[in-house]
XYZ file of C-alpha atoms in Angstrom:
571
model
C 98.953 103.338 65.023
C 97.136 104.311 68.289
C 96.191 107.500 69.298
C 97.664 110.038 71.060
C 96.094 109.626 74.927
C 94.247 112.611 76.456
C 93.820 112.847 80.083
C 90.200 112.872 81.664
C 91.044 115.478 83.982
C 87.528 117.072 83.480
C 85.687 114.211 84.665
C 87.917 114.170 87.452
C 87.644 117.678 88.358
C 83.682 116.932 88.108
C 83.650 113.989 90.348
C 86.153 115.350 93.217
C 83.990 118.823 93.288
C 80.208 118.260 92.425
C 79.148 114.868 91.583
C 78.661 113.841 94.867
C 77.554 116.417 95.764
C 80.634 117.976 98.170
C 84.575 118.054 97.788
C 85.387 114.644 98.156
C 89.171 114.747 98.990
C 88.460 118.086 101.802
C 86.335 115.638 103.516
C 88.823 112.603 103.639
C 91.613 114.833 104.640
C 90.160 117.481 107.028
C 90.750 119.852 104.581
C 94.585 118.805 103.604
C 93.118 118.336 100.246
C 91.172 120.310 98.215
C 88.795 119.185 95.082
C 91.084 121.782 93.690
C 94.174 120.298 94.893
C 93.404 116.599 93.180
C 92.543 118.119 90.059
C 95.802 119.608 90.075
C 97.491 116.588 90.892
C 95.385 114.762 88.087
C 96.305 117.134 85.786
C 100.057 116.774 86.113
C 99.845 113.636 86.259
C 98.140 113.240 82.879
C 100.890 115.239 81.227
C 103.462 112.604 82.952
C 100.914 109.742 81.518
C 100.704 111.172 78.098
C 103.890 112.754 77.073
C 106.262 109.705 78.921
C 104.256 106.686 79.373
C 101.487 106.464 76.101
C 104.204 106.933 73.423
C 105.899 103.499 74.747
C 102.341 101.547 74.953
C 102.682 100.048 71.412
C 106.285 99.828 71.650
C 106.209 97.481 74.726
C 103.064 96.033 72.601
C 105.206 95.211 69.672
C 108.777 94.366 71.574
C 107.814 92.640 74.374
C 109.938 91.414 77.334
C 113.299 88.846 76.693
C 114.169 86.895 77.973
C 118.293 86.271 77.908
C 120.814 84.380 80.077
C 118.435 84.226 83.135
C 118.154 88.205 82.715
C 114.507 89.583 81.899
C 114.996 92.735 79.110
C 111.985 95.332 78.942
C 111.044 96.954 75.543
C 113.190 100.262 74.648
C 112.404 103.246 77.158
C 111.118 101.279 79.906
C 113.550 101.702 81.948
C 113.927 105.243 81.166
C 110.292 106.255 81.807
C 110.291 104.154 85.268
C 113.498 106.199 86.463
C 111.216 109.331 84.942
C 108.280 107.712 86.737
C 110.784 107.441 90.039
C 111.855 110.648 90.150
C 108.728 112.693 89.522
C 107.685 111.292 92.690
C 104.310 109.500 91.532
C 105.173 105.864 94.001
C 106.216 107.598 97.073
C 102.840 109.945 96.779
C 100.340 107.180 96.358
C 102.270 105.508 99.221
C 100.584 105.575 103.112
C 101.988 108.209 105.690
C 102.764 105.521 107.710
C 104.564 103.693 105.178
C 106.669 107.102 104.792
C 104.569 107.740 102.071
C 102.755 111.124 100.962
C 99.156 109.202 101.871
C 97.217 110.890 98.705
C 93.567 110.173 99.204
C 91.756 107.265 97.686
C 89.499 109.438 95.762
C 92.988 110.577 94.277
C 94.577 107.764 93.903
C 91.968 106.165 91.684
C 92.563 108.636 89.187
C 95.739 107.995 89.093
C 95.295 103.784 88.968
C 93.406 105.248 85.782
C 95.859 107.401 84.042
C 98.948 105.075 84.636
C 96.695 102.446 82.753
C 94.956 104.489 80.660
C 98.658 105.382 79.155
C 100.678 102.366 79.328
C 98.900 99.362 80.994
C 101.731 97.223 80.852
C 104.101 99.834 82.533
C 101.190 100.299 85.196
C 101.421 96.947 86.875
C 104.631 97.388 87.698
C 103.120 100.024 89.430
C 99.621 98.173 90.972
C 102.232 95.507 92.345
C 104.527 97.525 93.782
C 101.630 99.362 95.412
C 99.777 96.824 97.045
C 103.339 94.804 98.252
C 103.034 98.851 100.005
C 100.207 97.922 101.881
C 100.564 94.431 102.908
C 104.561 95.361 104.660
C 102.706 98.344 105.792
C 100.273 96.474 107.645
C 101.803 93.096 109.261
C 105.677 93.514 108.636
C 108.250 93.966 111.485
C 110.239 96.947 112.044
C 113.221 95.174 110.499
C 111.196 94.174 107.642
C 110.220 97.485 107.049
C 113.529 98.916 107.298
C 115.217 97.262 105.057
C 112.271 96.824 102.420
C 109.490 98.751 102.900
C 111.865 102.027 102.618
C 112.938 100.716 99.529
C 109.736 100.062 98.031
C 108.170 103.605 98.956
C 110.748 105.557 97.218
C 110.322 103.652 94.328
C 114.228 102.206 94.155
C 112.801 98.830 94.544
C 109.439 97.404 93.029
C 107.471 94.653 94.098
C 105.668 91.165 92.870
C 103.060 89.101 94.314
C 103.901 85.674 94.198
C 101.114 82.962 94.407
C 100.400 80.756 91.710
C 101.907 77.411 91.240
C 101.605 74.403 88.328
C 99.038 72.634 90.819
C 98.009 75.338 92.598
C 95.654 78.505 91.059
C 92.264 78.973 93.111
C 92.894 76.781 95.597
C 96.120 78.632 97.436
C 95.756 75.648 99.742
C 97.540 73.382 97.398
C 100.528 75.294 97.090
C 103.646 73.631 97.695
C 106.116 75.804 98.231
C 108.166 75.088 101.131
C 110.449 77.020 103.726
C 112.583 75.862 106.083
C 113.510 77.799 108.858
C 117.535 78.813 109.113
C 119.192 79.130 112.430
C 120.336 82.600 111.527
C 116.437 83.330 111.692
C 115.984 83.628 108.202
C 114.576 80.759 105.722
C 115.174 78.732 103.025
C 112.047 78.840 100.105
C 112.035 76.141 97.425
C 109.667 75.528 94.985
C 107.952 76.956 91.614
C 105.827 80.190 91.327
C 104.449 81.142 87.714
C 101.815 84.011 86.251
C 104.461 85.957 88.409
C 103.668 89.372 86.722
C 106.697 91.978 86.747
C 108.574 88.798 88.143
C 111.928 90.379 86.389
C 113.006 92.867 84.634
C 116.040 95.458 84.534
C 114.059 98.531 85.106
C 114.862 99.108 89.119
C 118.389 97.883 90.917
C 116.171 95.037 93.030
C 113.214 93.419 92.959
C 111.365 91.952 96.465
C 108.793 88.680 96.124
C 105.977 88.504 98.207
C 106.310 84.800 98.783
C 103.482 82.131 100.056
C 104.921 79.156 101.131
C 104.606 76.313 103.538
C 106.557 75.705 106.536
C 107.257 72.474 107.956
C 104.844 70.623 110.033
C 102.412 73.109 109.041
C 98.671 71.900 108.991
C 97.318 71.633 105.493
C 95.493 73.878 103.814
C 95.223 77.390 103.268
C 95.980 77.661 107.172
C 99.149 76.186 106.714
C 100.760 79.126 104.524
C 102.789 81.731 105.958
C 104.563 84.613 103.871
C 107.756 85.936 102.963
C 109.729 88.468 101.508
C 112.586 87.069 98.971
C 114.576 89.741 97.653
C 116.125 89.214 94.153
C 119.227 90.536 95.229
C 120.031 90.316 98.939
C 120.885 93.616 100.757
C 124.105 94.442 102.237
C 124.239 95.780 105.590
C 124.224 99.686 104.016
C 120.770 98.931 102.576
C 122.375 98.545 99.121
C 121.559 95.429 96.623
C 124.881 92.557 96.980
C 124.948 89.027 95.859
C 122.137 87.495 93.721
C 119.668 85.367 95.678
C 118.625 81.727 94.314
C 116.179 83.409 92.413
C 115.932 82.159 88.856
C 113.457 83.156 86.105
C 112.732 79.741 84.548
C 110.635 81.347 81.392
C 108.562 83.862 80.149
C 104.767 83.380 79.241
C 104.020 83.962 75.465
C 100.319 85.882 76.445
C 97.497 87.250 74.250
C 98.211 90.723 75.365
C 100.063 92.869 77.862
C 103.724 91.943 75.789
C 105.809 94.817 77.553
C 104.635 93.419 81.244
C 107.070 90.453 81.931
C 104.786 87.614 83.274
C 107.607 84.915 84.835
C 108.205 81.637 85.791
C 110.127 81.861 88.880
C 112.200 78.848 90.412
C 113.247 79.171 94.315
C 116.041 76.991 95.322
C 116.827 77.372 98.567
C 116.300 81.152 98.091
C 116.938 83.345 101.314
C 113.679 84.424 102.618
C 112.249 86.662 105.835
C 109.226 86.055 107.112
C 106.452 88.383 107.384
C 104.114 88.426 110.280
C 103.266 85.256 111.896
C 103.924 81.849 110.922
C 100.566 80.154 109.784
C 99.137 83.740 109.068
C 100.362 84.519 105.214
C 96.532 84.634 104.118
C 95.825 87.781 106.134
C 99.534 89.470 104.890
C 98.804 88.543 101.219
C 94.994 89.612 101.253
C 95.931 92.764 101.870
C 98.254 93.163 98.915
C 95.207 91.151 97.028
C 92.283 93.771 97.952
C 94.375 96.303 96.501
C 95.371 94.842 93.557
C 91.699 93.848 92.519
C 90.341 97.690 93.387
C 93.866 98.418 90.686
C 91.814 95.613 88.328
C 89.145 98.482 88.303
C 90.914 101.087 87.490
C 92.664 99.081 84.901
C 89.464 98.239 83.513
C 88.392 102.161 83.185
C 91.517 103.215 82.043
C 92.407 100.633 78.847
C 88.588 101.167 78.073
C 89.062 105.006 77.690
C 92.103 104.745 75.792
C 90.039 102.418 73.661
C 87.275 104.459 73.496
C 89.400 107.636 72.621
C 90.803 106.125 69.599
C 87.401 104.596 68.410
C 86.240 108.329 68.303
C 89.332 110.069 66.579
C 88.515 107.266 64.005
C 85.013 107.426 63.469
C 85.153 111.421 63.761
C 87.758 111.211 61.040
C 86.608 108.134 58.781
C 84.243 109.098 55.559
C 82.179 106.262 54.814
C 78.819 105.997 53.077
C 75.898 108.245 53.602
C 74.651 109.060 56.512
C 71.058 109.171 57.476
C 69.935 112.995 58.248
C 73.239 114.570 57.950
C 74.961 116.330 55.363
C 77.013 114.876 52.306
C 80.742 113.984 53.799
C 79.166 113.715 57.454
C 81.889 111.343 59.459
C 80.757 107.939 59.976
C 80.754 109.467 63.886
C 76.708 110.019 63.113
C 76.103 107.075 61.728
C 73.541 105.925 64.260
C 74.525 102.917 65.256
C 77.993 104.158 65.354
C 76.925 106.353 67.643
C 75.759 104.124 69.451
C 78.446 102.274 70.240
C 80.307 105.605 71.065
C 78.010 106.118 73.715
C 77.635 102.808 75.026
C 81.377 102.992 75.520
C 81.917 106.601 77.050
C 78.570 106.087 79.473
C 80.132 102.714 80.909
C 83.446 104.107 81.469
C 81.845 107.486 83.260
C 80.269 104.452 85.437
C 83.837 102.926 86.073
C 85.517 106.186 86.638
C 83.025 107.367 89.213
C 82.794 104.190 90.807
C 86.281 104.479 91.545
C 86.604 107.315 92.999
C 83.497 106.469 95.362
C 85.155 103.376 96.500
C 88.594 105.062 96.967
C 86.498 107.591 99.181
C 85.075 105.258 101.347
C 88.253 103.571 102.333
C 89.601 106.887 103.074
C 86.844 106.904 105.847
C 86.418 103.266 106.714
C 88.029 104.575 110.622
C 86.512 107.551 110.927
C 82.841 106.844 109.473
C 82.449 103.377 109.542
C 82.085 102.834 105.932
C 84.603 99.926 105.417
C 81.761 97.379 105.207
C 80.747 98.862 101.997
C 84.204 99.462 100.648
C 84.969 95.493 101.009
C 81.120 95.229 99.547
C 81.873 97.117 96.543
C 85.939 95.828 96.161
C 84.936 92.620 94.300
C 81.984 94.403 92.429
C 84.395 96.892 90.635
C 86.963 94.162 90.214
C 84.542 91.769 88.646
C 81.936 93.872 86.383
C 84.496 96.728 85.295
C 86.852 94.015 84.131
C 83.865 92.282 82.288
C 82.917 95.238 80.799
C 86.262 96.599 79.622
C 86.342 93.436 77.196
C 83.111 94.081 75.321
C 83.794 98.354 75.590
C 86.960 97.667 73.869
C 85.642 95.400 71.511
C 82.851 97.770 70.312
C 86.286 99.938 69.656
C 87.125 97.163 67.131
C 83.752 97.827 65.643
C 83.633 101.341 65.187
C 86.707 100.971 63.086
C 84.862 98.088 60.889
C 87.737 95.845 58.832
C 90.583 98.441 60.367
C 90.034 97.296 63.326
C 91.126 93.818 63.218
C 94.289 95.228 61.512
C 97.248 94.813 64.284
C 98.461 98.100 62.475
C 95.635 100.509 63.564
C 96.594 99.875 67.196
C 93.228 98.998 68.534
C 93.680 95.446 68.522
C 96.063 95.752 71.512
C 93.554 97.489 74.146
C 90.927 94.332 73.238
C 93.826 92.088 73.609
C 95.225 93.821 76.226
C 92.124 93.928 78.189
C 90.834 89.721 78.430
C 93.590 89.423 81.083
C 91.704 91.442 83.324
C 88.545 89.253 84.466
C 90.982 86.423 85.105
C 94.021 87.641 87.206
C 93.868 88.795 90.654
C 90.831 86.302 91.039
C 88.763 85.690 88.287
C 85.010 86.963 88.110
C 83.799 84.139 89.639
C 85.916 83.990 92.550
C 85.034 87.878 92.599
C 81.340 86.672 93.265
C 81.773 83.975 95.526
C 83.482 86.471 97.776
C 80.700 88.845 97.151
C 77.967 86.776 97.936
C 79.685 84.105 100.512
C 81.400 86.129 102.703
C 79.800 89.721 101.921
C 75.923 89.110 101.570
C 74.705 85.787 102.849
C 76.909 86.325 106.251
C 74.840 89.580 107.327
C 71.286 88.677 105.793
C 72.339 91.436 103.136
C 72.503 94.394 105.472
C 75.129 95.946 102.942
C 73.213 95.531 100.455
C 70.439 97.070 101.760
C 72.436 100.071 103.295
C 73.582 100.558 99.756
C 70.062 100.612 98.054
C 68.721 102.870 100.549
C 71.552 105.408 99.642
C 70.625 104.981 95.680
C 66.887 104.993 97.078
C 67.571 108.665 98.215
C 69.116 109.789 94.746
C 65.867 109.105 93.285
C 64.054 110.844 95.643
C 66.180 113.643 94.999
C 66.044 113.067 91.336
C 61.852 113.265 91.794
C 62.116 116.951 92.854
C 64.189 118.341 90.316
C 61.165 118.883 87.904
C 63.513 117.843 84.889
C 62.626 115.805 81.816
C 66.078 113.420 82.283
C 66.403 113.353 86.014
C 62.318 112.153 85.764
C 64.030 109.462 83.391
C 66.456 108.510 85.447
C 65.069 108.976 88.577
C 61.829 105.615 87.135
C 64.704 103.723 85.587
C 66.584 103.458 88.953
C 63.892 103.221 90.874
C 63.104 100.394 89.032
C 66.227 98.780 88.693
C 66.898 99.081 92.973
C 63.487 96.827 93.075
C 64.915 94.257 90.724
C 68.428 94.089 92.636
C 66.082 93.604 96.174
C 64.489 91.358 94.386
C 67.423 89.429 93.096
C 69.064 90.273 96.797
C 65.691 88.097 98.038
C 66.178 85.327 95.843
C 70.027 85.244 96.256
C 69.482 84.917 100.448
C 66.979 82.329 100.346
C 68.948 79.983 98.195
C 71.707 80.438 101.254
C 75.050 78.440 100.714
C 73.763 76.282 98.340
C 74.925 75.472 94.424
C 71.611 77.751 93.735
C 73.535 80.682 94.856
C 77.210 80.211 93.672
C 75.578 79.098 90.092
C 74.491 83.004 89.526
C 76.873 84.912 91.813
C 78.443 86.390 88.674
C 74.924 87.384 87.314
C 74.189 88.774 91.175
C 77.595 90.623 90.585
C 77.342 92.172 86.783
C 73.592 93.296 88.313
C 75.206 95.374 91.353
C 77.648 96.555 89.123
C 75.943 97.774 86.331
C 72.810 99.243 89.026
C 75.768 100.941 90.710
C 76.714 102.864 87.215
C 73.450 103.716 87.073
C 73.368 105.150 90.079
C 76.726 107.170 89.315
C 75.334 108.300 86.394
C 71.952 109.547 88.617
C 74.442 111.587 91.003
C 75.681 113.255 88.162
C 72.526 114.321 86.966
C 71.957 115.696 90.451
C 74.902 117.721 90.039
C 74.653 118.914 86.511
C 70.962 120.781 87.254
C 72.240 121.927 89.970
C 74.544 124.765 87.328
C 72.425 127.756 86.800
C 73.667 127.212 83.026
C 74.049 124.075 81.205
C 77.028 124.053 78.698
C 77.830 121.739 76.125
C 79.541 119.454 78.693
C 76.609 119.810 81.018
C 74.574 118.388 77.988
C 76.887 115.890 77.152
C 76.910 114.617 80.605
C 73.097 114.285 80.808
C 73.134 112.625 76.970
C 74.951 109.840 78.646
C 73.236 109.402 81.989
C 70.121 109.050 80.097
C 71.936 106.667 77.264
C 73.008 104.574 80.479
C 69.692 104.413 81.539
C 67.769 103.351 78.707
C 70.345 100.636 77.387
C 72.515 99.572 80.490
C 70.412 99.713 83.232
C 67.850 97.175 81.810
C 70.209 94.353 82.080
C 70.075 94.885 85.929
C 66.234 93.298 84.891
C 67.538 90.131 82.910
C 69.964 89.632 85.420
C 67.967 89.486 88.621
C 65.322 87.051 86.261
C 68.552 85.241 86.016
C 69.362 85.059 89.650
C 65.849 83.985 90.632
C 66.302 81.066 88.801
C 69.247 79.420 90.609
C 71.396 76.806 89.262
C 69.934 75.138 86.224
C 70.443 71.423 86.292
């Protein structure tokens, strides 16, 4: 069975307060929010996480969603914990201020992306989609729209779905098909056939609102041709509340690898009422909005499943009695087995990487206006998507192999995170699309200015790391120093390829090399900030352990990698 799930509040109470070396959420906020403040928030949130939404993770696992009479069913307690979920507040705090939201910080809010996933990652895209549909009415809808919807959404009575895919139409949302016909009572009709449409029913919240891409008539073809919609399951009545059912109709639900207690629907619209959101011809924009946040969610998916992984590969291995073990004590754990220790590290160092990451990016959006750092957010967007999502599936394999023959035993539970996490690199844009936004629109476009700006800030770390006269930051420090001349390097080869098949035939290599230099670089910050204690405890010393781990067998690949890149598309 799985574990129980502990919160990593202590991590996060680390990385708001010290790690980078200031109170994150003080700065974002002008001092509405202390480092204090989001640990205290993190906190309650992880007794939410662990004591309403873990216990349900292998019951929505083993249960699934039904499908019955057009009517999507959710595993047992679903729909208690989301009304739990509701109430407590969690939706309408994540939401903007000028939603009508709370407006937590970024730095905050990737915390809790982590915990809601961490917990119950099928419960938590309910969650990630409601969220980003947030963001997108936030930012193009009308006043109507927002009204009648966006009020709805915020305080949680109403969840969300993003609604793209098509049979014919994955990748390229220029071949979708979907069609809507303007009404003359100003609202329109959508027909057509949406699948992969996650959350796409259920009977957990009294409505449900699609975020719609379709194509209106006349319309040129092409991605440029697609405008977008809201299409409520169940159409309001003029007092706001939920009336007669929409032409809505869940067609099937996908049989999937993992994820069994998030519905994933085939939706059919026939003639379905529909509003339109922004301007006609200009659904891209709308819907990229809602996209960008789901694919910085993907990350803190990724960080989350992999702890919960991770925490039950070391209640197993620090519980498991097998075999001697080489310079410990008779009945020593199989926890100091070397190589099991290995893995445990590899796993817990990675996921550090992912966590802090997070937070980072979460804090740069929260000053994109006021200190121009939104080039670097978008920069780093697709890199978090893209190598934390990679990485998730081998960190919660290696929890598979730290249980040995258990482990590919449905029973023991850990099955379901590995399962649970090969989703990840594929929806919301798979790693390769990741990359081909990275390097298309993000590197080639400004001769790699980002990318510079953003090895000059590791550059500094080391630099920093140079002066603290310790055996580990000395490490550290000639590990990244190396790996940031690799990544130029790489950077080099990457721009003089230009838009050519040389360059889009190792963007994912370009992209698992950022991503893993930029965990190195985490890791480095945190070194910075653990010598900085007048004391070290055994925390302290735990975080330097796996700094230097991440150094010594992560950072290399940043070396393979860029030898990768140089070499273009092999034909």
């Amino acid at each position: 069975m799985a574990s129980d799930y502990t919160p990593p509040v202590d991590d996060y109470t680390f990385l708001f307060g010290e790690a980078f070396g200031l109170d994150l959420p003080a700065r974002a906020t002008d001092g509405a929010f202390s480092a204090d403040d989001a640990a205290e928030i993190i906190a309650g949130a992880g007794e939410f996480a662990a004591s309403v939404l873990a216990p349900l993770e292998t019951v929505g696992d083993r249960e699934g969603a039904r499908l019955e009479d057009g009517q999507v069913t959710l595993p047992a307690g679903f729909a208690e914990a989301y009304r739990a979920f509701v109430d407590a507040g969690w939706i309408t705090a994540e939401a903007p201020e000028s939603a009508g939201g709370d407006g937590l910080p970024g730095s905050i809010r990737a915390g809790l992306g982590e915990l809601w996933n961490g917990s119950n990652a099928a419960f938590a895209l309910c969650w990630l989609l409601t969220a980003g549909q947030i963001h997108a009415l936030d930012a193009v809808a009308s006043d109507e729209i927002r009204a009648t919807y966006l009020t709805k959404l915020v305080s949680g009575e109403w969840t969300g779905t993003m609604n793209l895919t098509e049979p014919d139409a994955g990748t390229d949302l220029g071949a979708i098909r979907t069609m809507a016909t303007p009404r003359a009572d100003g609202a329109w009709g959508i027909s057509g056939q949406k699948i992969f449409i996650t959350w796409g029913d259920h009977d957990v919240a009294e409505n449900i609102v699609h975020l719609v891409l379709a194509r209106t008539p006349d319309a040129p073809a092409g991605a440029k041709g697609l405008s977008l919609f809201v299409v409520p399951k169940f159409l309001p009545e003029a007092d706001g509340t939920p009336g007669a059912r929409n032409t809505v109709t869940t067609v099937a639900l996908e049989h999937k690898l993992g994820i069994h207690g998030s519905p994933t629907c085939v939706l059919a619209y026939e003639d379905a009422t529909g509003y339109l959101v922004g301007e006609v011809g200009g659904g891209l924009a709308g819907m990229f909005v809602m996209m960008n946040s789901a694919r910085a969610g993907m990350g803190f998916q990724a960080t989350g499943i992999s702890d919960r992984a991770y925490q039950q590969a070391v209640a197993y291995a620090e519980d498991r009695l097998q075999g001697a073990v080489m310079d410990r004590p008779a009945g020593t754990k199989i926890a100091e087995h070397p190589d099991v220790r290995r893995l445990l590290l590899s796993m817990q160092s990675r996921i550090f990487a992912m966590r802090a990451l997070g937070v980072y990016l979460g804090d740069l959006f929260d000053r994109a206006e006021t200190d121009g750092t939104g080039a670097l957010a978008e920069f780093l967007v697709p890199i978090l998507k893209g190598w934390a999502t990679e990485d998730a599936v081998a960190i919660t394999s290696d929890a598979i192999q730290v249980h040995g023959g258990m482990g590919f035993i449905e029973e023991t539970g850990v099955a379901q995170h590995y399962r649970d996490a090969r989703i990840m690199p594929i929806y919301e844009g798979t790693t390769a699309i990741q990359s081909n936004d990275l390097i298309g629109r993000k590197l080639i476009r400004n001769g790699g200015a980002t990318a510079e700006a953003l090895f000059a800030e590791m550059a500094a770390t080391v630099e920093t790391l140079r002066g603290l006269g310790d055996d580990v930051a000395t490490r550290t420090a000639d590990r990244l120093d190396r790996a940031i001349a690799a990544a130029r390097a790489a950077t080099g080869s990457l721009l003089g390829f230009g838009m050519t098949r040389d360059a889009y035939g190792v963007s994912v290599p370009y992209l698992m090399l950022l991503g893993t230099l930029a965990g190195g670089w985490m890791h480095a910050l945190a070194v910075v900030a653990v010598l900085a204690h007048e004391t070290a405890d055994a925390t302290d010393r735990a975080r330097l352990v796996s700094a230097d781990f991440y150094g010594a067998h992560h950072l290399p690949r940043v070396h393979m990698l860029a030898e990768t890149v140089a070499a273009g598309e092999v034909a």
